[in-house]
Coordinates of C-alpha atoms in Angstrom, one line a residue:
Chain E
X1 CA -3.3 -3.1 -22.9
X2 CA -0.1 -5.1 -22.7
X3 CA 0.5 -4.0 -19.5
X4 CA -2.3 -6.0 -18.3
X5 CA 0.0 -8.7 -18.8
X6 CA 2.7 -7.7 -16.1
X7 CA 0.0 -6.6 -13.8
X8 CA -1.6 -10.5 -13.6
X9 CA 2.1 -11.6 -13.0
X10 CA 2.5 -9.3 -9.9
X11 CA -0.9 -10.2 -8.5
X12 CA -0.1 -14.4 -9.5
X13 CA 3.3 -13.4 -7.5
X14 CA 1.5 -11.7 -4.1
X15 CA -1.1 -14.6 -3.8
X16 CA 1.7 -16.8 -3.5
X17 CA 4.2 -14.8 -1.6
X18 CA 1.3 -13.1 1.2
X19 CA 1.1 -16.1 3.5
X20 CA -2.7 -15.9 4.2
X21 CA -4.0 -16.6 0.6
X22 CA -1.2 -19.2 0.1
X23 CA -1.8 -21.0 3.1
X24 CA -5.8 -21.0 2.7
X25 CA -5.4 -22.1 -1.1
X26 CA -3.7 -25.2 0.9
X27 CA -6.2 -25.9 3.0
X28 CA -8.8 -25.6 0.2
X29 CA -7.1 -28.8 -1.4
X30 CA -6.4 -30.3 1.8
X31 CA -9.7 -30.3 2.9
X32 CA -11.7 -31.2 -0.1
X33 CA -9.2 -34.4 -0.4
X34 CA -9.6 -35.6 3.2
X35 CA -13.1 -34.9 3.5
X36 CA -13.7 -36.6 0.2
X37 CA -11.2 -40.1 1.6
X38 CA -13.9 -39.5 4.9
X39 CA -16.9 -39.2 2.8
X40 CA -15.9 -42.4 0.6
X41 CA -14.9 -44.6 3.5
X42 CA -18.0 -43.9 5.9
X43 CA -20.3 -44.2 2.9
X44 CA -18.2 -47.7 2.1
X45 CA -19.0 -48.9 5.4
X46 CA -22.9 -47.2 6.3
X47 CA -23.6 -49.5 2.4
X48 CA -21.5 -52.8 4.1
X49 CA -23.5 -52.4 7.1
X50 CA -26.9 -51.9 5.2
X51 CA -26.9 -48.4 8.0
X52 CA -30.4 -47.1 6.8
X53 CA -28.8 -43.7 7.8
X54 CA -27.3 -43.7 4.1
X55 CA -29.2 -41.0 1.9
X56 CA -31.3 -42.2 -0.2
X57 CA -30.3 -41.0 -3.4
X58 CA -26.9 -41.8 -2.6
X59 CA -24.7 -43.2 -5.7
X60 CA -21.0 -43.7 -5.7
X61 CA -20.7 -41.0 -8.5
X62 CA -21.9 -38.0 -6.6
X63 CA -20.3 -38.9 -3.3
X64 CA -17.0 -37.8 -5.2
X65 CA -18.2 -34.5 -5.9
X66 CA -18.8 -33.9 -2.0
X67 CA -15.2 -33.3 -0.5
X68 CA -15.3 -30.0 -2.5
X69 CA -18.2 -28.7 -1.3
X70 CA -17.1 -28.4 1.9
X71 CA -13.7 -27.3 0.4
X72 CA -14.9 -24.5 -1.2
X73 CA -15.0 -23.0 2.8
X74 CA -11.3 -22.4 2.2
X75 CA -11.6 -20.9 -1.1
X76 CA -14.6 -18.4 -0.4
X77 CA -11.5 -17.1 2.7
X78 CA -9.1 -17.5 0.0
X79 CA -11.2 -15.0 -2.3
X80 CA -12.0 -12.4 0.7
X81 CA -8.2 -12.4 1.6
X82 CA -6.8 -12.2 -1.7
X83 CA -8.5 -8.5 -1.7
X84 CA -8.9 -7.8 2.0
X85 CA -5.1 -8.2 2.8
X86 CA -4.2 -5.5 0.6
X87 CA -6.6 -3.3 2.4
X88 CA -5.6 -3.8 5.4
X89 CA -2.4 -4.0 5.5
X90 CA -1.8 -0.1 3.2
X91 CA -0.6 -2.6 0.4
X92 CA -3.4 -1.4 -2.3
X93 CA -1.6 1.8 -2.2
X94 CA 1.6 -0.1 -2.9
X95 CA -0.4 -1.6 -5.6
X96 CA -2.0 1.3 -6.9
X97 CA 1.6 2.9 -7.2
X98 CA 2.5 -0.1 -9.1
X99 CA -0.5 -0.3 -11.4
X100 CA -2.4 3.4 -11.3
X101 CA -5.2 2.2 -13.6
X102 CA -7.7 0.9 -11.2
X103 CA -9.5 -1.1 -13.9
X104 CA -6.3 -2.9 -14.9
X105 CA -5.4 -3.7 -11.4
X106 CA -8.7 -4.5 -10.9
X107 CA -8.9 -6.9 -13.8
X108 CA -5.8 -8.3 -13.0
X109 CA -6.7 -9.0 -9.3
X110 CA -9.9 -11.1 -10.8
X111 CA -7.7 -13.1 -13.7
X112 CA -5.5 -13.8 -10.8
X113 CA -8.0 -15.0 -8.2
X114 CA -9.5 -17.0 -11.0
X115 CA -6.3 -18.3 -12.4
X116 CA -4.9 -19.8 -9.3
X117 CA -8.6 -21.2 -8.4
X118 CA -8.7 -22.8 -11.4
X119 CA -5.5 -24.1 -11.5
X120 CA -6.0 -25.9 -8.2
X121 CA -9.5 -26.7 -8.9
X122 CA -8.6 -29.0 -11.5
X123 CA -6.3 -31.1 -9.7
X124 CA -7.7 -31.0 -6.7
X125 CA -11.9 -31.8 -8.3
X126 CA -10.0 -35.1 -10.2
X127 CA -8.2 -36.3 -7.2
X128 CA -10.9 -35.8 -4.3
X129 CA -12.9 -37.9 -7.0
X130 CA -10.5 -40.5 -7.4
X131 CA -9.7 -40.8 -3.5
X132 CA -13.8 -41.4 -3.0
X133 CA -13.7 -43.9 -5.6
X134 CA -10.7 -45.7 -4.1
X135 CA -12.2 -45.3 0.0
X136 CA -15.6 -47.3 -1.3
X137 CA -13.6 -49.7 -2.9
X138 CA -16.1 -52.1 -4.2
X139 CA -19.0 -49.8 -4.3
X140 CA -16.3 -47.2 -6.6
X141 CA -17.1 -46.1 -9.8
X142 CA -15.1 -45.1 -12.5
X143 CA -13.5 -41.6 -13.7
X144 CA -15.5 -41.9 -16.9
X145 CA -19.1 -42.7 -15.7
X146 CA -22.3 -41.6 -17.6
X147 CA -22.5 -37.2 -16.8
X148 CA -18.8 -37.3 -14.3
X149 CA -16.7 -35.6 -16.7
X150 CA -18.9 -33.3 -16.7
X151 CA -19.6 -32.6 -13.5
X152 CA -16.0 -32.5 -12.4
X153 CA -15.8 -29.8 -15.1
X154 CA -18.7 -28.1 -13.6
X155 CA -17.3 -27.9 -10.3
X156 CA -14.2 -26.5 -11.1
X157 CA -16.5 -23.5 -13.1
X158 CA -18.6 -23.9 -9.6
X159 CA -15.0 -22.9 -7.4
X160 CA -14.0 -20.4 -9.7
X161 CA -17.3 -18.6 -9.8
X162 CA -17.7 -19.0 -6.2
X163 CA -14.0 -17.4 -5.4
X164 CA -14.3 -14.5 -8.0
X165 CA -17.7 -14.4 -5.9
X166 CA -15.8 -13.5 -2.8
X167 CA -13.2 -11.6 -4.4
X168 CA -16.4 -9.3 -5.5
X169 CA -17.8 -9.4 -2.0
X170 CA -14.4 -8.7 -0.3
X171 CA -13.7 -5.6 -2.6
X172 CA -17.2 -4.3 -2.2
X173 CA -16.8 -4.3 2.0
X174 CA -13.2 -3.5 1.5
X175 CA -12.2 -6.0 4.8
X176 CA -12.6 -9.7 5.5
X177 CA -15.3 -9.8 8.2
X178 CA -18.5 -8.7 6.5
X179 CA -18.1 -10.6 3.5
X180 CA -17.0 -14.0 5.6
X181 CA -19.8 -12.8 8.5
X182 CA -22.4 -12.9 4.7
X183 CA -20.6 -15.6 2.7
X184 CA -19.7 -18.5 5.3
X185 CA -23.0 -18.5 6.6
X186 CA -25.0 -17.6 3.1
X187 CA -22.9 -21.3 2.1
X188 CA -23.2 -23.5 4.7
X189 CA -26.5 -22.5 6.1
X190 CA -29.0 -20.0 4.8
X191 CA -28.7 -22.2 1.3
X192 CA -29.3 -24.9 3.1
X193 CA -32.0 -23.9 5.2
X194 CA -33.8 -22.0 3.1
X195 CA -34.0 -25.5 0.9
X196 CA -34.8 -27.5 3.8
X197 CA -38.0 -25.4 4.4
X198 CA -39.4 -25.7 1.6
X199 CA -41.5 -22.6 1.8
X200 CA -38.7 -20.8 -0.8
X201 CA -37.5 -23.7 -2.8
X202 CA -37.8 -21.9 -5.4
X203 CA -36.0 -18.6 -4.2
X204 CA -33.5 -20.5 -2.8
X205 CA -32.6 -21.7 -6.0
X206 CA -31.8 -18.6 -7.4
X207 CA -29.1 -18.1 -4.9
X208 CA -25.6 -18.1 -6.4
X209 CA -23.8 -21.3 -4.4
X210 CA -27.4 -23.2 -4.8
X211 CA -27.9 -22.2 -8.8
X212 CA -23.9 -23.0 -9.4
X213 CA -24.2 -26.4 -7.2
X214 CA -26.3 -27.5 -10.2
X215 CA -23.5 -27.8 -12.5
X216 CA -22.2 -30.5 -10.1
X217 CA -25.2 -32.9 -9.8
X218 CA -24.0 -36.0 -12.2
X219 CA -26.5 -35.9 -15.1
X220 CA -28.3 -32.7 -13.6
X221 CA -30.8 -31.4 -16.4
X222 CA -30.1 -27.9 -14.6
X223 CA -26.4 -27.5 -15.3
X224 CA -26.6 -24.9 -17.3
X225 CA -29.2 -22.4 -16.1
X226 CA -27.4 -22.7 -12.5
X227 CA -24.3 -21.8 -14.4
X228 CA -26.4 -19.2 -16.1
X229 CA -28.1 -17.8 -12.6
X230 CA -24.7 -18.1 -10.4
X231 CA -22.5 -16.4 -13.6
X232 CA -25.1 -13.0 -13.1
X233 CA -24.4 -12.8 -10.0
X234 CA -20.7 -13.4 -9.8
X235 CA -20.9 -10.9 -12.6
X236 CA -23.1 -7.9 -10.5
X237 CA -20.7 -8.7 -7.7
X238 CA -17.7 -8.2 -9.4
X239 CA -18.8 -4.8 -10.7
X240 CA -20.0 -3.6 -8.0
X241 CA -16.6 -4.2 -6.3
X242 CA -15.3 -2.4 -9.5
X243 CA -17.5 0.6 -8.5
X244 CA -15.7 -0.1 -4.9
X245 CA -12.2 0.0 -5.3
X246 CA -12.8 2.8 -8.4
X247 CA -14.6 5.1 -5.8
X248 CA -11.3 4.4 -3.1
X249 CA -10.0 7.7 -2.5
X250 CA -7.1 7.4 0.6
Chain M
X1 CA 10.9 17.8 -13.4
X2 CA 7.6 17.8 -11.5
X3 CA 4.7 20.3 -12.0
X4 CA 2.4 21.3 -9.0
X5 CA -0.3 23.5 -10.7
X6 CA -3.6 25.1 -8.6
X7 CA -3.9 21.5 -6.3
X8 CA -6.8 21.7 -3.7
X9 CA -8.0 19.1 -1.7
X10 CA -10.8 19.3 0.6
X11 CA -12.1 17.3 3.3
X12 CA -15.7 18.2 4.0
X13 CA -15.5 22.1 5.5
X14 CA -11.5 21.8 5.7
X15 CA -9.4 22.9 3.2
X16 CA -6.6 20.6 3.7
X17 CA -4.6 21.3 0.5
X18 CA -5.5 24.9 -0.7
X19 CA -4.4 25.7 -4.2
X20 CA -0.5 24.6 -4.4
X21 CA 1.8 25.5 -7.2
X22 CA 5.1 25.4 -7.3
X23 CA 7.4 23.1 -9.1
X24 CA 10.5 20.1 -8.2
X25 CA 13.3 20.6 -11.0
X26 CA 15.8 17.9 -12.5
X27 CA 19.0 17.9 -10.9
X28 CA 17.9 19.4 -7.3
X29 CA 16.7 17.6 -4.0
X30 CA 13.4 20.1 -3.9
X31 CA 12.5 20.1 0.4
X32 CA 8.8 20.5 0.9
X33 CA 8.6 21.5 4.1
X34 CA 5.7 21.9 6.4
X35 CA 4.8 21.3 10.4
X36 CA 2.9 18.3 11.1
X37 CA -0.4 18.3 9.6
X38 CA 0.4 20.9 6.9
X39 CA -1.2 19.1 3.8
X40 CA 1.9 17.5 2.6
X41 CA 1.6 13.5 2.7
X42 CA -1.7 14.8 1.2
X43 CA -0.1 17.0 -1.9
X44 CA 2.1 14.1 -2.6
X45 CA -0.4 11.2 -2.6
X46 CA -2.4 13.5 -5.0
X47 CA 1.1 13.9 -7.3
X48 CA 0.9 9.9 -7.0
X49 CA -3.0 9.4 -8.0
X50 CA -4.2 7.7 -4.8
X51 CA -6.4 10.8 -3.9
X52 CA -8.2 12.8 -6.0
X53 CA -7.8 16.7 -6.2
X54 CA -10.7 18.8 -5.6
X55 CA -9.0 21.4 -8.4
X56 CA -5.6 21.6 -9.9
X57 CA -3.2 19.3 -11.5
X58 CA -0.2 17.1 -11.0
X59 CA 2.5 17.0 -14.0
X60 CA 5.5 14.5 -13.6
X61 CA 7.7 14.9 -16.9
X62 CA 4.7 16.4 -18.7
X63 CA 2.3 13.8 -17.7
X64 CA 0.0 12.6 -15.0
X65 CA 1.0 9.3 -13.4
X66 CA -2.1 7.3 -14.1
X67 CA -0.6 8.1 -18.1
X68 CA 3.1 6.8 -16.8
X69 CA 3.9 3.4 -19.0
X70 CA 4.8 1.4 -16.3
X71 CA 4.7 4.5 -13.2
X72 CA 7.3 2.5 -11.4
X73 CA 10.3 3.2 -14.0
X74 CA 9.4 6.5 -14.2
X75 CA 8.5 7.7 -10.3
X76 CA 10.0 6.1 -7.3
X77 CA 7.7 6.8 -4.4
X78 CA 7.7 6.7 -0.5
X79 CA 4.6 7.4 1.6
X80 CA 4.2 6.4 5.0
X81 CA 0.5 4.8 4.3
X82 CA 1.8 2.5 1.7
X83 CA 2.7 -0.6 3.5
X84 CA 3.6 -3.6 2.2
X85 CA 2.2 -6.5 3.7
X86 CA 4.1 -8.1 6.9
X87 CA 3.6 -11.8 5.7
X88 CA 5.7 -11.1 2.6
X89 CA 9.1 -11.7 2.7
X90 CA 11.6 -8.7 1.3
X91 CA 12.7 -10.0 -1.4
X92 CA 9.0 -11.0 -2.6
X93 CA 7.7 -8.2 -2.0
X94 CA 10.1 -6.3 -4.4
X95 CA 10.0 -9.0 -6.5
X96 CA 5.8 -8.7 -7.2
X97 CA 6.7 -4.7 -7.6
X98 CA 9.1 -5.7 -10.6
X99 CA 7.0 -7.9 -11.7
X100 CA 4.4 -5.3 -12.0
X101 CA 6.5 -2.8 -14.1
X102 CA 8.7 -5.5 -16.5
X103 CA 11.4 -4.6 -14.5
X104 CA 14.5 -6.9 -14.7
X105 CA 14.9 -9.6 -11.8
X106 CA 18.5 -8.6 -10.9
X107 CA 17.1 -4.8 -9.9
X108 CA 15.7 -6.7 -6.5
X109 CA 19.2 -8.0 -5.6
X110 CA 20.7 -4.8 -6.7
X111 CA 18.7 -2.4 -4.7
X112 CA 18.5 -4.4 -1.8
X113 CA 22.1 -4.2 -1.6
X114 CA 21.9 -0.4 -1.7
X115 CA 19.9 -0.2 1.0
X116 CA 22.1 -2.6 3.1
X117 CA 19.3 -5.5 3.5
X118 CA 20.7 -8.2 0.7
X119 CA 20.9 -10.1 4.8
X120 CA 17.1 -10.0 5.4
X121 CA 16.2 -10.6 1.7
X122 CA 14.6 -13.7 3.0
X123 CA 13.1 -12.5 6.4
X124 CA 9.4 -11.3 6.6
X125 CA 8.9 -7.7 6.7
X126 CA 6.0 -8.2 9.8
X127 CA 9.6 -9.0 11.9
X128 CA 11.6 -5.5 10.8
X129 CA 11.9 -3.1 12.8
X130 CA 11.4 0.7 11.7
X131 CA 14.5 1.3 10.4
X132 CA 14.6 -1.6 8.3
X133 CA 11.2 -0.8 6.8
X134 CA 11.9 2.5 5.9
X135 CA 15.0 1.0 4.3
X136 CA 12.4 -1.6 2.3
X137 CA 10.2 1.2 1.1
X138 CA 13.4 3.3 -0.3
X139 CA 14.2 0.0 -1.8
X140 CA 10.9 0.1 -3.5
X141 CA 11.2 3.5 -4.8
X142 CA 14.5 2.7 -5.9
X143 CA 13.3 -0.5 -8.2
X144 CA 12.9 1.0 -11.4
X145 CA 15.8 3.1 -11.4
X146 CA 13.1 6.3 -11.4
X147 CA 14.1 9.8 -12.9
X148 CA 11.9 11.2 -10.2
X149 CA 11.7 10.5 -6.6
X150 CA 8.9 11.7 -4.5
X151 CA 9.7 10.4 -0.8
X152 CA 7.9 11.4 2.3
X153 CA 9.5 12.0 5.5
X154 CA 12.5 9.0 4.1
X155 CA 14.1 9.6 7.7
X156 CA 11.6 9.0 9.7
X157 CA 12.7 5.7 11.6
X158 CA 16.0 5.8 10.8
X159 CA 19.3 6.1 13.2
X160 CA 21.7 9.0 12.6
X161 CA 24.2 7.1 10.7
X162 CA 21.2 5.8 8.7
X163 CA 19.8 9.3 8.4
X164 CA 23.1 10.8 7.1
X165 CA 23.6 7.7 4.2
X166 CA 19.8 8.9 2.9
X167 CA 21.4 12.5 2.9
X168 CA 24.1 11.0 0.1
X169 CA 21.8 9.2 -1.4
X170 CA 19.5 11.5 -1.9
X171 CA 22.4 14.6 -2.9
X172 CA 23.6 11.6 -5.4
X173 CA 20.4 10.8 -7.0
X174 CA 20.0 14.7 -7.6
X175 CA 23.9 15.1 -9.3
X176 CA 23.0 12.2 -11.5
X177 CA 20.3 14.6 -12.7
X178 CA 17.1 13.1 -11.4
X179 CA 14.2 15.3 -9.8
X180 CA 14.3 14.7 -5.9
X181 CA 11.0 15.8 -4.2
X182 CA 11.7 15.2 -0.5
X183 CA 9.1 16.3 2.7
X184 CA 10.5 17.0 5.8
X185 CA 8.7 18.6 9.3
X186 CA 12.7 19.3 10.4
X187 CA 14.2 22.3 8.8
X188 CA 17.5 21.4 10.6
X189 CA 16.7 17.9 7.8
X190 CA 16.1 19.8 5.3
X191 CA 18.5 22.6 5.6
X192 CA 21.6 20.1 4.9
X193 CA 20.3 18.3 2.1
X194 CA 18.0 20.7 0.0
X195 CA 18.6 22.8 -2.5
X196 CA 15.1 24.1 -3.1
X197 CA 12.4 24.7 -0.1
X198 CA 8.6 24.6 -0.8
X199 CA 7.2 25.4 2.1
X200 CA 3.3 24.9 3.3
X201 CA 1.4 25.4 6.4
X202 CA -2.3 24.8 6.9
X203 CA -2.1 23.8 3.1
X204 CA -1.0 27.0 1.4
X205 CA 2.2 27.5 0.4
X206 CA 4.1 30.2 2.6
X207 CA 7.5 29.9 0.3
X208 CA 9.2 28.6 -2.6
X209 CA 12.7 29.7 -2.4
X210 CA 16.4 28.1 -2.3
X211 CA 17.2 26.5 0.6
X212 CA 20.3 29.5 1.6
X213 CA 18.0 32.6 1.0
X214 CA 15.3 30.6 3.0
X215 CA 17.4 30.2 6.0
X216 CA 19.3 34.0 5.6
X217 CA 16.1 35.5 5.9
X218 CA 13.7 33.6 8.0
X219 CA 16.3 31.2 10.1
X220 CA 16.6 32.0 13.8
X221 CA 20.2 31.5 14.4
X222 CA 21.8 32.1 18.0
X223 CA 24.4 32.1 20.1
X224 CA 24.4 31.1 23.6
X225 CA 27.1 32.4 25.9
X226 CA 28.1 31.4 29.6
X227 CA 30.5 33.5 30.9
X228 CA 31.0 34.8 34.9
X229 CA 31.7 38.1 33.1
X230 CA 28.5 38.6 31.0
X231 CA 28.7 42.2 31.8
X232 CA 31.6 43.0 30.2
X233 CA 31.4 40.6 27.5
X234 CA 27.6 42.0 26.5
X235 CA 29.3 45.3 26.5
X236 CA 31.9 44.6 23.9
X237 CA 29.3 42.2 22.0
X238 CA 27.4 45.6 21.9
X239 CA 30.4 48.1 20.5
X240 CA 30.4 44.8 17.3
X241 CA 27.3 45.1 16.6
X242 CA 25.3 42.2 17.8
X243 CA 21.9 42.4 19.6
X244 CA 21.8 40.4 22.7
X245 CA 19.4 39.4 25.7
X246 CA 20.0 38.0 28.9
X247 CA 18.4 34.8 29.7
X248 CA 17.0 34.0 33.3
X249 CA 20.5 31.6 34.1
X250 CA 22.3 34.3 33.3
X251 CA 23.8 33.4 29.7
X252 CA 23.6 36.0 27.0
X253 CA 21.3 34.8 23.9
X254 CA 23.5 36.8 20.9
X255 CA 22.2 37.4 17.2
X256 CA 24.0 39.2 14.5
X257 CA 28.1 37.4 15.0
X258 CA 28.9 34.3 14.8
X259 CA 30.3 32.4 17.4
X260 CA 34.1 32.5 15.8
X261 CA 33.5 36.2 16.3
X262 CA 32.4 36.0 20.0
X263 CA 35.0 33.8 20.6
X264 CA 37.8 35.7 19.4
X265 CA 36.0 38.5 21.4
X266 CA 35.9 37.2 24.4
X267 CA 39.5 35.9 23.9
X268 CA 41.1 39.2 23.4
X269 CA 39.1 40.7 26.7
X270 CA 40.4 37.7 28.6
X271 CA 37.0 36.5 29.2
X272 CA 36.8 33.0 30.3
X273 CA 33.7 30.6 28.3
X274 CA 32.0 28.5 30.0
X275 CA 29.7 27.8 27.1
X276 CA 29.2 28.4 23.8
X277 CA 26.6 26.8 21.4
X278 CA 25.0 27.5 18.2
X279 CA 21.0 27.1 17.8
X280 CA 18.9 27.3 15.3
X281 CA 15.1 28.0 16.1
X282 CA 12.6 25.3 15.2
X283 CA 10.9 25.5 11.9
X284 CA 7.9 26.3 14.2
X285 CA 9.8 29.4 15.3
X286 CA 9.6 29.5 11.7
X287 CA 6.4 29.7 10.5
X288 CA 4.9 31.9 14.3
X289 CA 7.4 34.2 12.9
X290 CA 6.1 34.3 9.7
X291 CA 2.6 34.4 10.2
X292 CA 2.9 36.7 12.9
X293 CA 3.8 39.5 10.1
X294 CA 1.2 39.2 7.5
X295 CA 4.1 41.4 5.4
X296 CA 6.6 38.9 5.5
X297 CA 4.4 36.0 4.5
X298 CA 3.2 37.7 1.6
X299 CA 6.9 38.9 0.3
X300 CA 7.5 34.9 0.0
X301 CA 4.2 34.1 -1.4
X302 CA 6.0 33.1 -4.9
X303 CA 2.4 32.4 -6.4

């Protein structure tokens, strides 16, 4: 089982080294922090205004949870490529070479993906925060608001989940167009729409990015069932891909 | 020391592997030999556990590779399919494999240099040209300092000089005492660096023998003479011995004495050459021979 160990540290070392994953890990932070600098100064000026346009239930608080949902469009392509460049490129046989045991490189692949989400998540959820804050200037709140600590927290277990996500979609289609064609789309518009309609508020709820965007309402009553709900599928995904890559016979 | 024992792989009514054994010893470069399409790249990804066998087995020192501790120290592989990805650069690319296996951080430098690319270390590999990859993927098998090496077609790509520095490399790797498992399509490849053939066609095996014997008794060697006397020449080629036919343009195609004999021949009859030229017939010559007598194919049928 030690060899797990040297496995993760190959896989930590090709995310960084294939240019794809690195570069879309980049954008995932670049993104979330200048969306959430946008976000912060056009809320700053729609509440100096008194712009009517501004939601509703708007509050300072959950505006810096925003830049990373629109972030998270980087990561769900970080997650497909970190499987479907090996696949199409003849590098999983390289790989399997390297690590025979498909369960180990499997495993490995995951802890990766998750590692390196996580590890930029964090950062990357406190400063997109921060830079909100700092864009609506007088209408900012602080770090340590009532339920934000906690909600930052949730959306870096939000962006992990959702990567692993497409890592387990990517390794069940084997390529990067089906599970981006399914995931981008699933994401930014059938959640949404489904939401908007009304008619299957409740279905749409049990959808993984809707359940999981739970854990990042400030002072949600919800977070943990969507944590619960988005963790069983992130967890049928993931073995199905399992079932995938063990079945791969090339 | 590999061991091939009963392997057959089928893909839907095709028998594309049907039931191999044979064996790759320490110490020797073992050819495996087959035209195009044979079953090989298929036998060896099956010795490597990408593909599953239908029946049979795959031994590498005693084991299968999905048991190697770290498969990479233990087996040095090259297969044509197993590409690294073009966005890596060389040096991280070999650099992950070590990583994979707990292999030391100076092996990357030091087979890099062995393969003559330490100068495009840093370049991505999407920019090399064939050559150069090849060069990358014997680097790779090289990494772990392997006992055994299982390469397929490790010319391929590769410009004579190139060609003739994997020759050493692989005749050094086998007097250093390591199992060399080499495939080849080009008996004329084969012929100068193996000491062993296993040869296959249409996935059964059709000889296991050394490399010498192979060539003695199925090699089509040949001589071609030009001469503006092939009449008397063919006559005296006749009195040695040697069979001969006479080509449309006139030159005389000789089996059974070398060419120092002819030569000496003709020399002694005063009769001017215009040309002469050793051939050896194609490894396809080969195997139409060979299946064309069933006898034949059976007497090397080392099952």
């Amino acid at each position: 089982m030690s060899e797990i160990v040297p496995a993760l540290r190959a896989e930590l070392a090709k995310i960084r080294g294939v240019r794809s994953t690195s570069v879309t890990l980049a954008l995932f932070a670049a993104f979330s922090i200048l969306l959430a600098a946008l976000g912060g100064w056009s809320a700053r000026t729609a509440i100096d205004s008194h712009n009517p346009r501004l939601r509703a239930d708007f509050t300072a608080a959950q505006a810096g949870l925003d830049g990373i949902l629109y972030g998270q469009l980087a990561l769900i392509v970080f997650g497909v490529l970190v499987v479907s460049s090996e696949y199409g490129s003849g590098m999983m046989r390289v790989s399997l070479l390297a690590v025979p045991l498909r369960g180990r490189l499997y495993t490995a692949k995951m802890l990766a993906a998750g590692v390196m989400t996580a590890g930029v998540a964090i950062p990357v959820t406190v400063v997109s925060y921060l830079v909100t804050q700092t864009a609506l200037g007088p209408h900012g709140t602080g770090i340590g608001a009532e339920g934000v600590p906690r909600a930052l927290a949730g959306a870096v277990v939000y962006l992990t989940l959702m990567c692993l996500f497409a890592v387990g979609t990517a390794s069940i289609a084997r390529n990067a167009v089906i599970p981006l064609a399914v995931l981008l789309p699933m994401v930014f518009i059938g959640s949404q729409l489904l939401s908007a309609l009304g008619l299957t508020k409740d279905l749409a709820r049990l959808l993984p990015d809707q359940a999981g965007a739970r854990m990042l309402e400030v002072g949600s009553h919800q977070a943990f069932s969507g944590f619960a709900v988005m963790l069983v599928w992130t967890a049928a995904i993931t073995a199905l891909g399992y079932l995938r890559h063990l079945r791969w016979d090339n | 020391m590999i061991d091939v024992q009963n392997l057959t792989k089928r893909y839907g009514q095709a028998t594309v592997v049907d039931d191999l054994t044979f064996t790759a010893r320490a110490g020797t470069v073992t050819g495996f030999l087959g035209p195009n399409g044979a079953g090989k790249s298929t036998t060896m990804r099956m010795m490597l556990a990408l593909t599953r066998p239908d029946a049979g087995r795959v031994r590498i020192h005693g084991r299968t590779y999905r048991e190697l501790k770290y498969p990479l120290t233990q087996v040095g592989a090259l297969l044509e399919t197993a590409a690294p990805h073009p966005s890596l650069r060389a040096e991280d690319h070999l650099s992950w494999l070590a990583r994979s296996n707990a292999i030391p951080r100076r092996r990357v430098e030091a087979v890099l240099e062995t393969v003559g690319l330490a100068g495009a270390a840093r370049q991505r590999i999407g920019t090399f040209s064939l050559g150069m990859g090849q060069r990358l993927g014997l680097a790779a098998a090289l990494l772990g300092d392997p006992p055994v090496l299982v390469l397929d077609e490790p010319g391929n790509g590769l410009d004579p000089e190139g060609m003739r520095w994997v020759r050493e490399l692989l005749r050094g790797m086998a007097a250093e005492g390591r199992t060399v498992f080499v495939s080849s399509h080009l008996l004329s490849e084969m012929s100068v660096v193996a000491d062993h053939l296993v040869v296959i066609r249409e996935g059964r095996l059709l000889a296991d023998t050394g490399t010498g014997d192979f060539i003695r008794r199925h090699g089509r060697t040949y001589v071609r003479v030009r001469t503006p006397e092939p009449g008397l020449l063919a006559h005296e080629l006749e009195q040695k011995g040697a069979s001969l036919t006479m080509a449309a343009d006139g030159s005389l195609k000789v089996t059974g004495l070398p060419a120092g004999d002819i030569s000496r021949l003709a020399a002694v009859h005063a009769v001017p050459l215009e040309e002469l030229s050793v051939h050896t017939g194609s490894l396809e010559d080969i195997f139409l021979g060979l299946v064309g007598t069933e006898g034949v194919r059976e007497g090397n049928n080392h099952v």
